[in-house]
Amino acid sequence: METGNREFRFIRKTQKIIEQYNSFNLPPNENYDVTLLLNACVGLLFIAHEKHKNKLPNAKAKYKLEPWGIHTENISICKNKQLEDEEITIKSVCKHIRNSIAHCNFETRNTNKKIDRIIFKDYSNRNGKRMQTFNMEISVNNFEIYAKALSTYILNKEDSLISK
Protein backbone atom coordinates (compact mmCIF):
# COMPACT_ATOMS: atom_id res chain seq x y z
CA MET A 1 0.00 0.00 0.00
CA GLU A 2 1.24 3.46 -0.89
CA THR A 3 2.21 5.85 1.90
CA GLY A 4 1.37 9.55 2.09
CA ASN A 5 -1.81 11.49 1.67
CA ARG A 6 -3.95 11.41 -1.43
CA GLU A 7 -2.38 14.51 -3.03
CA PHE A 8 1.09 12.99 -2.85
CA ARG A 9 -0.16 9.65 -4.16
CA PHE A 10 -1.78 11.49 -7.07
CA ILE A 11 1.49 13.29 -7.85
CA ARG A 12 3.45 10.01 -7.74
CA LYS A 13 0.92 8.25 -9.98
CA THR A 14 0.97 11.12 -12.46
CA GLN A 15 4.76 10.94 -12.67
CA LYS A 16 4.49 7.19 -13.25
CA ILE A 17 1.95 7.66 -16.07
CA ILE A 18 4.33 10.04 -17.87
CA GLU A 19 7.22 7.59 -17.43
CA GLN A 20 5.12 4.68 -18.74
CA TYR A 21 3.90 6.61 -21.77
CA ASN A 22 7.43 7.75 -22.63
CA SER A 23 8.53 4.11 -22.66
CA PHE A 24 6.09 3.21 -25.45
CA ASN A 25 7.51 3.11 -28.97
CA LEU A 26 4.64 4.85 -30.70
CA PRO A 27 4.76 5.99 -34.32
CA PRO A 28 5.15 9.78 -34.54
CA ASN A 29 1.62 10.30 -35.82
CA GLU A 30 0.20 8.47 -32.78
CA ASN A 31 2.47 9.96 -30.10
CA TYR A 32 0.59 12.47 -27.98
CA ASP A 33 3.27 13.01 -25.35
CA VAL A 34 2.85 16.80 -25.19
CA THR A 35 -0.93 16.51 -24.86
CA LEU A 36 -0.47 13.99 -22.07
CA LEU A 37 2.09 16.23 -20.35
CA LEU A 38 -0.27 19.23 -20.44
CA ASN A 39 -3.15 17.09 -19.17
CA ALA A 40 -0.90 15.71 -16.43
CA CYS A 41 -0.25 19.20 -15.10
CA VAL A 42 -3.13 18.71 -12.67
CA GLY A 43 -0.97 16.13 -10.91
CA LEU A 44 2.40 17.71 -11.59
CA LEU A 45 1.72 21.44 -11.07
CA PHE A 46 -1.82 22.23 -9.94
CA ILE A 47 -1.64 20.23 -6.72
CA ALA A 48 1.77 21.72 -5.95
CA HIS A 49 0.41 25.23 -6.42
CA GLU A 50 -3.03 24.81 -4.85
CA LYS A 51 -2.14 22.65 -1.86
CA HIS A 52 1.57 23.29 -1.23
CA LYS A 53 2.45 26.73 -2.63
CA ASN A 54 3.97 27.78 0.71
CA LYS A 55 6.54 25.00 0.27
CA LEU A 56 7.59 26.16 -3.21
CA PRO A 57 10.91 27.99 -3.52
CA ASN A 58 10.35 31.73 -3.71
CA ALA A 59 13.97 32.84 -3.62
CA LYS A 60 15.75 33.26 -6.94
CA ALA A 61 19.23 33.36 -5.41
CA LYS A 62 18.88 30.12 -3.42
CA TYR A 63 17.20 28.11 -6.19
CA LYS A 64 18.74 28.58 -9.59
CA LEU A 65 16.10 28.26 -12.28
CA GLU A 66 18.11 26.56 -15.05
CA PRO A 67 18.30 23.11 -13.39
CA TRP A 68 14.48 23.29 -13.23
CA GLY A 69 14.29 23.84 -17.02
CA ILE A 70 13.46 27.56 -16.72
CA HIS A 71 15.52 30.17 -18.57
CA THR A 72 14.62 33.74 -17.71
CA GLU A 73 15.41 34.96 -21.22
CA ASN A 74 12.34 32.96 -22.38
CA ILE A 75 10.06 34.93 -20.05
CA SER A 76 9.12 38.30 -21.49
CA ILE A 77 6.53 39.31 -18.88
CA CYS A 78 6.26 38.38 -15.21
CA LYS A 79 3.97 40.65 -13.20
CA ASN A 80 1.77 40.27 -10.16
CA LYS A 81 -1.97 41.06 -10.06
CA GLN A 82 -1.15 44.72 -9.43
CA LEU A 83 0.82 44.68 -12.70
CA GLU A 84 4.09 45.32 -10.89
CA ASP A 85 7.19 43.43 -11.99
CA GLU A 86 7.42 40.14 -10.14
CA GLU A 87 10.61 38.27 -9.36
CA ILE A 88 10.94 35.19 -11.54
CA THR A 89 11.07 32.30 -9.08
CA ILE A 90 9.99 28.66 -9.05
CA LYS A 91 6.87 29.72 -7.15
CA SER A 92 5.90 32.62 -9.43
CA VAL A 93 6.43 30.58 -12.60
CA CYS A 94 4.31 27.76 -11.16
CA LYS A 95 1.49 30.18 -10.38
CA HIS A 96 1.49 31.68 -13.87
CA ILE A 97 1.74 28.34 -15.68
CA ARG A 98 -1.07 26.96 -13.55
CA ASN A 99 -3.23 29.97 -14.46
CA SER A 100 -2.27 29.69 -18.12
CA ILE A 101 -3.34 26.05 -18.36
CA ALA A 102 -6.43 26.44 -16.17
CA HIS A 103 -7.69 29.35 -18.30
CA CYS A 104 -6.66 27.83 -21.66
CA ASN A 105 -4.08 30.53 -22.36
CA PHE A 106 -1.38 28.38 -23.89
CA GLU A 107 -0.35 27.49 -27.41
CA THR A 108 1.84 24.80 -28.85
CA ARG A 109 4.34 25.34 -31.66
CA ASN A 110 5.89 22.74 -33.86
CA THR A 111 8.85 22.13 -36.08
CA ASN A 112 8.63 19.41 -38.72
CA LYS A 113 5.12 18.38 -37.55
CA LYS A 114 6.30 17.65 -33.99
CA ILE A 115 5.29 19.91 -31.11
CA ASP A 116 8.51 21.22 -29.62
CA ARG A 117 7.56 24.47 -27.82
CA ILE A 118 4.78 25.74 -25.58
CA ILE A 119 3.83 29.37 -25.04
CA PHE A 120 2.20 30.13 -21.69
CA LYS A 121 0.32 33.37 -21.07
CA ASP A 122 -1.42 34.66 -17.97
CA TYR A 123 -3.76 37.61 -17.60
CA SER A 124 -5.31 39.66 -14.83
CA ASN A 125 -8.46 41.73 -15.02
CA ARG A 126 -7.64 45.22 -13.86
CA ASN A 127 -10.19 48.04 -13.94
CA GLY A 128 -12.30 46.08 -16.42
CA LYS A 129 -9.36 45.47 -18.76
CA ARG A 130 -7.59 42.20 -19.43
CA MET A 131 -3.89 42.81 -18.87
CA GLN A 132 -1.14 40.29 -19.57
CA THR A 133 0.90 39.32 -16.51
CA PHE A 134 3.02 36.50 -17.91
CA ASN A 135 4.48 35.31 -21.19
CA MET A 136 6.90 32.43 -21.51
CA GLU A 137 7.96 30.27 -24.43
CA ILE A 138 9.58 27.03 -23.34
CA SER A 139 10.73 23.91 -25.13
CA VAL A 140 8.71 20.79 -24.44
CA ASN A 141 11.86 19.15 -23.05
CA ASN A 142 12.45 21.99 -20.59
CA PHE A 143 8.78 22.05 -19.60
CA GLU A 144 8.91 18.35 -18.84
CA ILE A 145 12.06 18.97 -16.76
CA TYR A 146 10.25 21.75 -14.89
CA ALA A 147 7.07 19.74 -14.22
CA LYS A 148 9.08 16.74 -13.02
CA ALA A 149 11.41 18.86 -10.85
CA LEU A 150 8.52 20.74 -9.25
CA SER A 151 6.50 17.63 -8.46
CA THR A 152 9.60 15.82 -7.17
CA TYR A 153 10.46 18.80 -4.98
CA ILE A 154 6.99 18.63 -3.38
CA LEU A 155 7.27 14.86 -2.91
CA ASN A 156 10.70 15.27 -1.31
CA LYS A 157 9.26 17.88 1.07
CA GLU A 158 6.52 15.41 1.99
CA ASP A 159 9.10 12.63 2.53
CA SER A 160 11.20 14.87 4.79
CA LEU A 161 8.11 15.65 6.91
CA ILE A 162 7.30 11.93 7.28
CA SER A 163 10.86 11.01 8.29
CA LYS A 164 11.02 13.59 11.10
PDB file of N, CA and C in Angstrom, residues 22-93:
ATOM      1  N   ASN A  22       6.160   7.474 -21.931  1.00  0.00           N
ATOM      2  CA  ASN A  22       7.426   7.752 -22.629  1.00  0.00           C
ATOM      3  C   ASN A  22       8.181   6.473 -22.989  1.00  0.00           C
ATOM      4  N   SER A  23       7.851   5.369 -22.333  1.00  0.00           N
ATOM      5  CA  SER A  23       8.526   4.109 -22.656  1.00  0.00           C
ATOM      6  C   SER A  23       7.903   3.394 -23.862  1.00  0.00           C
ATOM      7  N   PHE A  24       6.728   3.819 -24.283  1.00  0.00           N
ATOM      8  CA  PHE A  24       6.091   3.210 -25.452  1.00  0.00           C
ATOM      9  C   PHE A  24       6.818   3.651 -26.714  1.00  0.00           C
ATOM     10  N   ASN A  25       6.915   2.771 -27.671  1.00  0.00           N
ATOM     11  CA  ASN A  25       7.509   3.109 -28.966  1.00  0.00           C
ATOM     12  C   ASN A  25       6.377   3.354 -29.960  1.00  0.00           C
ATOM     13  N   LEU A  26       5.770   4.515 -29.836  1.00  0.00           N
ATOM     14  CA  LEU A  26       4.640   4.853 -30.703  1.00  0.00           C
ATOM     15  C   LEU A  26       5.124   5.507 -31.982  1.00  0.00           C
ATOM     16  N   PRO A  27       4.423   5.274 -33.089  1.00  0.00           N
ATOM     17  CA  PRO A  27       4.763   5.991 -34.317  1.00  0.00           C
ATOM     18  C   PRO A  27       4.513   7.493 -34.105  1.00  0.00           C
ATOM     19  N   PRO A  28       5.282   8.330 -34.754  1.00  0.00           N
ATOM     20  CA  PRO A  28       5.152   9.782 -34.536  1.00  0.00           C
ATOM     21  C   PRO A  28       3.725  10.310 -34.688  1.00  0.00           C
ATOM     22  N   ASN A  29       2.971   9.781 -35.618  1.00  0.00           N
ATOM     23  CA  ASN A  29       1.617  10.301 -35.823  1.00  0.00           C
ATOM     24  C   ASN A  29       0.623   9.816 -34.762  1.00  0.00           C
ATOM     25  N   GLU A  30       1.058   8.949 -33.861  1.00  0.00           N
ATOM     26  CA  GLU A  30       0.199   8.472 -32.776  1.00  0.00           C
ATOM     27  C   GLU A  30       0.774   8.805 -31.402  1.00  0.00           C
ATOM     28  N   ASN A  31       1.837   9.600 -31.358  1.00  0.00           N
ATOM     29  CA  ASN A  31       2.472   9.956 -30.099  1.00  0.00           C
ATOM     30  C   ASN A  31       1.916  11.304 -29.628  1.00  0.00           C
ATOM     31  N   TYR A  32       1.211  11.267 -28.525  1.00  0.00           N
ATOM     32  CA  TYR A  32       0.586  12.474 -27.977  1.00  0.00           C
ATOM     33  C   TYR A  32       1.226  12.855 -26.643  1.00  0.00           C
ATOM     34  N   ASP A  33       2.552  12.763 -26.594  1.00  0.00           N
ATOM     35  CA  ASP A  33       3.270  13.010 -25.353  1.00  0.00           C
ATOM     36  C   ASP A  33       3.069  14.418 -24.806  1.00  0.00           C
ATOM     37  N   VAL A  34       3.018  15.424 -25.661  1.00  0.00           N
ATOM     38  CA  VAL A  34       2.848  16.800 -25.193  1.00  0.00           C
ATOM     39  C   VAL A  34       1.433  16.994 -24.660  1.00  0.00           C
ATOM     40  N   THR A  35       0.448  16.430 -25.337  1.00  0.00           N
ATOM     41  CA  THR A  35      -0.934  16.507 -24.861  1.00  0.00           C
ATOM     42  C   THR A  35      -1.054  15.839 -23.493  1.00  0.00           C
ATOM     43  N   LEU A  36      -0.445  14.673 -23.356  1.00  0.00           N
ATOM     44  CA  LEU A  36      -0.466  13.986 -22.065  1.00  0.00           C
ATOM     45  C   LEU A  36       0.224  14.827 -20.995  1.00  0.00           C
ATOM     46  N   LEU A  37       1.356  15.408 -21.315  1.00  0.00           N
ATOM     47  CA  LEU A  37       2.087  16.231 -20.353  1.00  0.00           C
ATOM     48  C   LEU A  37       1.235  17.409 -19.889  1.00  0.00           C
ATOM     49  N   LEU A  38       0.582  18.100 -20.820  1.00  0.00           N
ATOM     50  CA  LEU A  38      -0.267  19.231 -20.436  1.00  0.00           C
ATOM     51  C   LEU A  38      -1.460  18.767 -19.602  1.00  0.00           C
ATOM     52  N   ASN A  39      -2.063  17.641 -19.973  1.00  0.00           N
ATOM     53  CA  ASN A  39      -3.153  17.091 -19.173  1.00  0.00           C
ATOM     54  C   ASN A  39      -2.666  16.673 -17.781  1.00  0.00           C
ATOM     55  N   ALA A  40      -1.455  16.175 -17.701  1.00  0.00           N
ATOM     56  CA  ALA A  40      -0.902  15.706 -16.432  1.00  0.00           C
ATOM     57  C   ALA A  40      -0.540  16.851 -15.492  1.00  0.00           C
ATOM     58  N   CYS A  41      -0.618  18.064 -15.951  1.00  0.00           N
ATOM     59  CA  CYS A  41      -0.255  19.202 -15.104  1.00  0.00           C
ATOM     60  C   CYS A  41      -1.135  19.321 -13.869  1.00  0.00           C
ATOM     61  N   VAL A  42      -2.322  18.735 -13.890  1.00  0.00           N
ATOM     62  CA  VAL A  42      -3.129  18.712 -12.669  1.00  0.00           C
ATOM     63  C   VAL A  42      -2.330  18.013 -11.574  1.00  0.00           C
ATOM     64  N   GLY A  43      -1.748  16.870 -11.896  1.00  0.00           N
ATOM     65  CA  GLY A  43      -0.969  16.129 -10.912  1.00  0.00           C
ATOM     66  C   GLY A  43       0.417  16.672 -10.682  1.00  0.00           C
ATOM     67  N   LEU A  44       1.005  17.268 -11.702  1.00  0.00           N
ATOM     68  CA  LEU A  44       2.398  17.711 -11.585  1.00  0.00           C
ATOM     69  C   LEU A  44       2.534  19.144 -11.087  1.00  0.00           C
ATOM     70  N   LEU A  45       1.595  20.026 -11.440  1.00  0.00           N
ATOM     71  CA  LEU A  45       1.722  21.438 -11.073  1.00  0.00           C
ATOM     72  C   LEU A  45       0.559  21.968 -10.239  1.00  0.00           C
ATOM     73  N   PHE A  46      -0.664  21.638 -10.615  1.00  0.00           N
ATOM     74  CA  PHE A  46      -1.816  22.228  -9.942  1.00  0.00           C
ATOM     75  C   PHE A  46      -1.846  21.884  -8.461  1.00  0.00           C
ATOM     76  N   ILE A  47      -1.629  20.626  -8.130  1.00  0.00           N
ATOM     77  CA  ILE A  47      -1.645  20.228  -6.715  1.00  0.00           C
ATOM     78  C   ILE A  47      -0.517  20.935  -5.969  1.00  0.00           C
ATOM     79  N   ALA A  48       0.646  21.021  -6.593  1.00  0.00           N
ATOM     80  CA  ALA A  48       1.768  21.722  -5.953  1.00  0.00           C
ATOM     81  C   ALA A  48       1.388  23.167  -5.652  1.00  0.00           C
ATOM     82  N   HIS A  49       0.766  23.829  -6.617  1.00  0.00           N
ATOM     83  CA  HIS A  49       0.407  25.230  -6.419  1.00  0.00           C
ATOM     84  C   HIS A  49      -0.763  25.399  -5.460  1.00  0.00           C
ATOM     85  N   GLU A  50      -1.813  24.628  -5.645  1.00  0.00           N
ATOM     86  CA  GLU A  50      -3.029  24.811  -4.855  1.00  0.00           C
ATOM     87  C   GLU A  50      -2.889  24.344  -3.408  1.00  0.00           C
ATOM     88  N   LYS A  51      -2.209  23.246  -3.195  1.00  0.00           N
ATOM     89  CA  LYS A  51      -2.140  22.650  -1.858  1.00  0.00           C
ATOM     90  C   LYS A  51      -0.825  22.915  -1.124  1.00  0.00           C
ATOM     91  N   HIS A  52       0.250  23.222  -1.868  1.00  0.00           N
ATOM     92  CA  HIS A  52       1.566  23.289  -1.233  1.00  0.00           C
ATOM     93  C   HIS A  52       2.375  24.512  -1.675  1.00  0.00           C
ATOM     94  N   LYS A  53       1.707  25.584  -2.102  1.00  0.00           N
ATOM     95  CA  LYS A  53       2.451  26.735  -2.625  1.00  0.00           C
ATOM     96  C   LYS A  53       3.387  27.354  -1.596  1.00  0.00           C
ATOM     97  N   ASN A  54       3.080  27.220  -0.314  1.00  0.00           N
ATOM     98  CA  ASN A  54       3.968  27.784   0.706  1.00  0.00           C
ATOM     99  C   ASN A  54       5.271  27.004   0.833  1.00  0.00           C
ATOM    100  N   LYS A  55       5.320  25.800   0.260  1.00  0.00           N
ATOM    101  CA  LYS A  55       6.542  24.998   0.274  1.00  0.00           C
ATOM    102  C   LYS A  55       7.414  25.256  -0.954  1.00  0.00           C
ATOM    103  N   LEU A  56       6.853  25.938  -1.958  1.00  0.00           N
ATOM    104  CA  LEU A  56       7.591  26.161  -3.206  1.00  0.00           C
ATOM    105  C   LEU A  56       8.674  27.213  -3.013  1.00  0.00           C
ATOM    106  N   PRO A  57       9.827  27.011  -3.623  1.00  0.00           N
ATOM    107  CA  PRO A  57      10.912  27.989  -3.515  1.00  0.00           C
ATOM    108  C   PRO A  57      10.489  29.344  -4.077  1.00  0.00           C
ATOM    109  N   ASN A  58      10.707  30.379  -3.276  1.00  0.00           N
ATOM    110  CA  ASN A  58      10.351  31.728  -3.708  1.00  0.00           C
ATOM    111  C   ASN A  58      11.568  32.640  -3.690  1.00  0.00           C
ATOM    112  N   ALA A  59      12.739  32.056  -3.641  1.00  0.00           N
ATOM    113  CA  ALA A  59      13.967  32.836  -3.623  1.00  0.00           C
ATOM    114  C   ALA A  59      14.779  32.490  -4.865  1.00  0.00           C
ATOM    115  N   LYS A  60      15.004  33.489  -5.697  1.00  0.00           N
ATOM    116  CA  LYS A  60      15.752  33.261  -6.936  1.00  0.00           C
ATOM    117  C   LYS A  60      17.210  32.904  -6.652  1.00  0.00           C
ATOM    118  N   ALA A  61      17.806  33.566  -5.676  1.00  0.00           N
ATOM    119  CA  ALA A  61      19.225  33.357  -5.406  1.00  0.00           C
ATOM    120  C   ALA A  61      19.501  31.946  -4.889  1.00  0.00           C
ATOM    121  N   LYS A  62      18.644  31.433  -4.023  1.00  0.00           N
ATOM    122  CA  LYS A  62      18.878  30.117  -3.425  1.00  0.00           C
ATOM    123  C   LYS A  62      18.608  28.987  -4.416  1.00  0.00           C
ATOM    124  N   TYR A  63      17.587  29.144  -5.231  1.00  0.00           N
ATOM    125  CA  TYR A  63      17.205  28.106  -6.186  1.00  0.00           C
ATOM    126  C   TYR A  63      17.412  28.612  -7.597  1.00  0.00           C
ATOM    127  N   LYS A  64      18.487  28.194  -8.206  1.00  0.00           N
ATOM    128  CA  LYS A  64      18.744  28.577  -9.592  1.00  0.00           C
ATOM    129  C   LYS A  64      17.676  27.945 -10.475  1.00  0.00           C
ATOM    130  N   LEU A  65      17.221  28.688 -11.455  1.00  0.00           N
ATOM    131  CA  LEU A  65      16.099  28.256 -12.279  1.00  0.00           C
ATOM    132  C   LEU A  65      16.496  27.270 -13.381  1.00  0.00           C
ATOM    133  N   GLU A  66      17.697  27.381 -13.903  1.00  0.00           N
ATOM    134  CA  GLU A  66      18.111  26.565 -15.048  1.00  0.00           C
ATOM    135  C   GLU A  66      18.017  25.058 -14.795  1.00  0.00           C
ATOM    136  N   PRO A  67      18.451  24.558 -13.611  1.00  0.00           N
ATOM    137  CA  PRO A  67      18.303  23.109 -13.390  1.00  0.00           C
ATOM    138  C   PRO A  67      16.841  22.651 -13.389  1.00  0.00           C
ATOM    139  N   TRP A  68      15.917  23.597 -13.234  1.00  0.00           N
ATOM    140  CA  TRP A  68      14.485  23.291 -13.232  1.00  0.00           C
ATOM    141  C   TRP A  68      13.901  23.427 -14.649  1.00  0.00           C
ATOM    142  N   GLY A  69      14.757  23.720 -15.635  1.00  0.00           N
ATOM    143  CA  GLY A  69      14.287  23.838 -17.016  1.00  0.00           C
ATOM    144  C   GLY A  69      13.816  25.235 -17.387  1.00  0.00           C
ATOM    145  N   ILE A  70      13.943  26.194 -16.489  1.00  0.00           N
ATOM    146  CA  ILE A  70      13.463  27.562 -16.721  1.00  0.00           C
ATOM    147  C   ILE A  70      14.646  28.469 -17.071  1.00  0.00           C
ATOM    148  N   HIS A  71      14.511  29.186 -18.158  1.00  0.00           N
ATOM    149  CA  HIS A  71      15.516  30.165 -18.567  1.00  0.00           C
ATOM    150  C   HIS A  71      14.826  31.524 -18.624  1.00  0.00           C
ATOM    151  N   THR A  72      15.310  32.460 -17.831  1.00  0.00           N
ATOM    152  CA  THR A  72      14.615  33.740 -17.709  1.00  0.00           C
ATOM    153  C   THR A  72      14.537  34.499 -19.024  1.00  0.00           C
ATOM    154  N   GLU A  73      15.467  34.252 -19.940  1.00  0.00           N
ATOM    155  CA  GLU A  73      15.405  34.955 -21.225  1.00  0.00           C
ATOM    156  C   GLU A  73      14.190  34.528 -22.052  1.00  0.00           C
ATOM    157  N   ASN A  74      13.545  33.413 -21.675  1.00  0.00           N
ATOM    158  CA  ASN A  74      12.340  32.957 -22.376  1.00  0.00           C
ATOM    159  C   ASN A  74      11.063  33.525 -21.768  1.00  0.00           C
ATOM    160  N   ILE A  75      11.213  34.308 -20.709  1.00  0.00           N
ATOM    161  CA  ILE A  75      10.062  34.927 -20.049  1.00  0.00           C
ATOM    162  C   ILE A  75      10.101  36.420 -20.361  1.00  0.00           C
ATOM    163  N   SER A  76       9.115  36.888 -21.109  1.00  0.00           N
ATOM    164  CA  SER A  76       9.124  38.301 -21.493  1.00  0.00           C
ATOM    165  C   SER A  76       8.284  39.164 -20.558  1.00  0.00           C
ATOM    166  N   ILE A  77       7.351  38.563 -19.837  1.00  0.00           N
ATOM    167  CA  ILE A  77       6.531  39.306 -18.875  1.00  0.00           C
ATOM    168  C   ILE A  77       6.362  38.447 -17.636  1.00  0.00           C
ATOM    169  N   CYS A  78       6.553  39.044 -16.472  1.00  0.00           N
ATOM    170  CA  CYS A  78       6.255  38.376 -15.209  1.00  0.00           C
ATOM    171  C   CYS A  78       5.840  39.461 -14.230  1.00  0.00           C
ATOM    172  N   LYS A  79       4.524  39.607 -14.063  1.00  0.00           N
ATOM    173  CA  LYS A  79       3.973  40.654 -13.201  1.00  0.00           C
ATOM    174  C   LYS A  79       2.965  40.042 -12.237  1.00  0.00           C
ATOM    175  N   ASN A  80       2.780  40.719 -11.107  1.00  0.00           N
ATOM    176  CA  ASN A  80       1.772  40.265 -10.164  1.00  0.00           C
ATOM    177  C   ASN A  80       0.407  40.849 -10.550  1.00  0.00           C
ATOM    178  N   LYS A  81      -0.612  40.591  -9.748  1.00  0.00           N
ATOM    179  CA  LYS A  81      -1.971  41.061 -10.065  1.00  0.00           C
ATOM    180  C   LYS A  81      -2.066  42.582 -10.110  1.00  0.00           C
ATOM    181  N   GLN A  82      -1.172  43.255  -9.415  1.00  0.00           N
ATOM    182  CA  GLN A  82      -1.153  44.724  -9.428  1.00  0.00           C
ATOM    183  C   GLN A  82      -0.362  45.261 -10.618  1.00  0.00           C
ATOM    184  N   LEU A  83       0.061  44.361 -11.483  1.00  0.00           N
ATOM    185  CA  LEU A  83       0.818  44.675 -12.701  1.00  0.00           C
ATOM    186  C   LEU A  83       2.192  45.258 -12.409  1.00  0.00           C
ATOM    187  N   GLU A  84       2.722  44.930 -11.240  1.00  0.00           N
ATOM    188  CA  GLU A  84       4.089  45.320 -10.892  1.00  0.00           C
ATOM    189  C   GLU A  84       5.009  44.163 -11.245  1.00  0.00           C
ATOM    190  N   ASP A  85       6.236  44.480 -11.652  1.00  0.00           N
ATOM    191  CA  ASP A  85       7.190  43.427 -11.994  1.00  0.00           C
ATOM    192  C   ASP A  85       7.346  42.473 -10.820  1.00  0.00           C
ATOM    193  N   GLU A  86       7.337  41.205 -11.140  1.00  0.00           N
ATOM    194  CA  GLU A  86       7.423  40.143 -10.141  1.00  0.00           C
ATOM    195  C   GLU A  86       8.738  39.407 -10.341  1.00  0.00           C
ATOM    196  N   GLU A  87       9.382  39.047  -9.248  1.00  0.00           N
ATOM    197  CA  GLU A  87      10.614  38.274  -9.363  1.00  0.00           C
ATOM    198  C   GLU A  87      10.293  36.912  -9.974  1.00  0.00           C
ATOM    199  N   ILE A  88      11.132  36.476 -10.886  1.00  0.00           N
ATOM    200  CA  ILE A  88      10.945  35.190 -11.538  1.00  0.00           C
ATOM    201  C   ILE A  88      11.544  34.115 -10.635  1.00  0.00           C
ATOM    202  N   THR A  89      10.664  33.357 -10.000  1.00  0.00           N
ATOM    203  CA  THR A  89      11.074  32.296  -9.081  1.00  0.00           C
ATOM    204  C   THR A  89      10.314  31.017  -9.450  1.00  0.00           C
ATOM    205  N   ILE A  90      10.695  29.923  -8.836  1.00  0.00           N
ATOM    206  CA  ILE A  90       9.988  28.657  -9.047  1.00  0.00           C
ATOM    207  C   ILE A  90       8.506  28.846  -8.712  1.00  0.00           C
ATOM    208  N   LYS A  91       8.241  29.510  -7.615  1.00  0.00           N
ATOM    209  CA  LYS A  91       6.866  29.717  -7.151  1.00  0.00           C
ATOM    210  C   LYS A  91       6.074  30.610  -8.111  1.00  0.00           C
ATOM    211  N   SER A  92       6.647  31.722  -8.549  1.00  0.00           N
ATOM    212  CA  SER A  92       5.900  32.625  -9.426  1.00  0.00           C
ATOM    213  C   SER A  92       5.644  31.996 -10.789  1.00  0.00           C
ATOM    214  N   VAL A  93       6.621  31.262 -11.315  1.00  0.00           N
ATOM    215  CA  VAL A  93       6.431  30.584 -12.603  1.00  0.00           C
ATOM    216  C   VAL A  93       5.346  29.524 -12.472  1.00  0.00           C
TER     217      VAL A  93
END
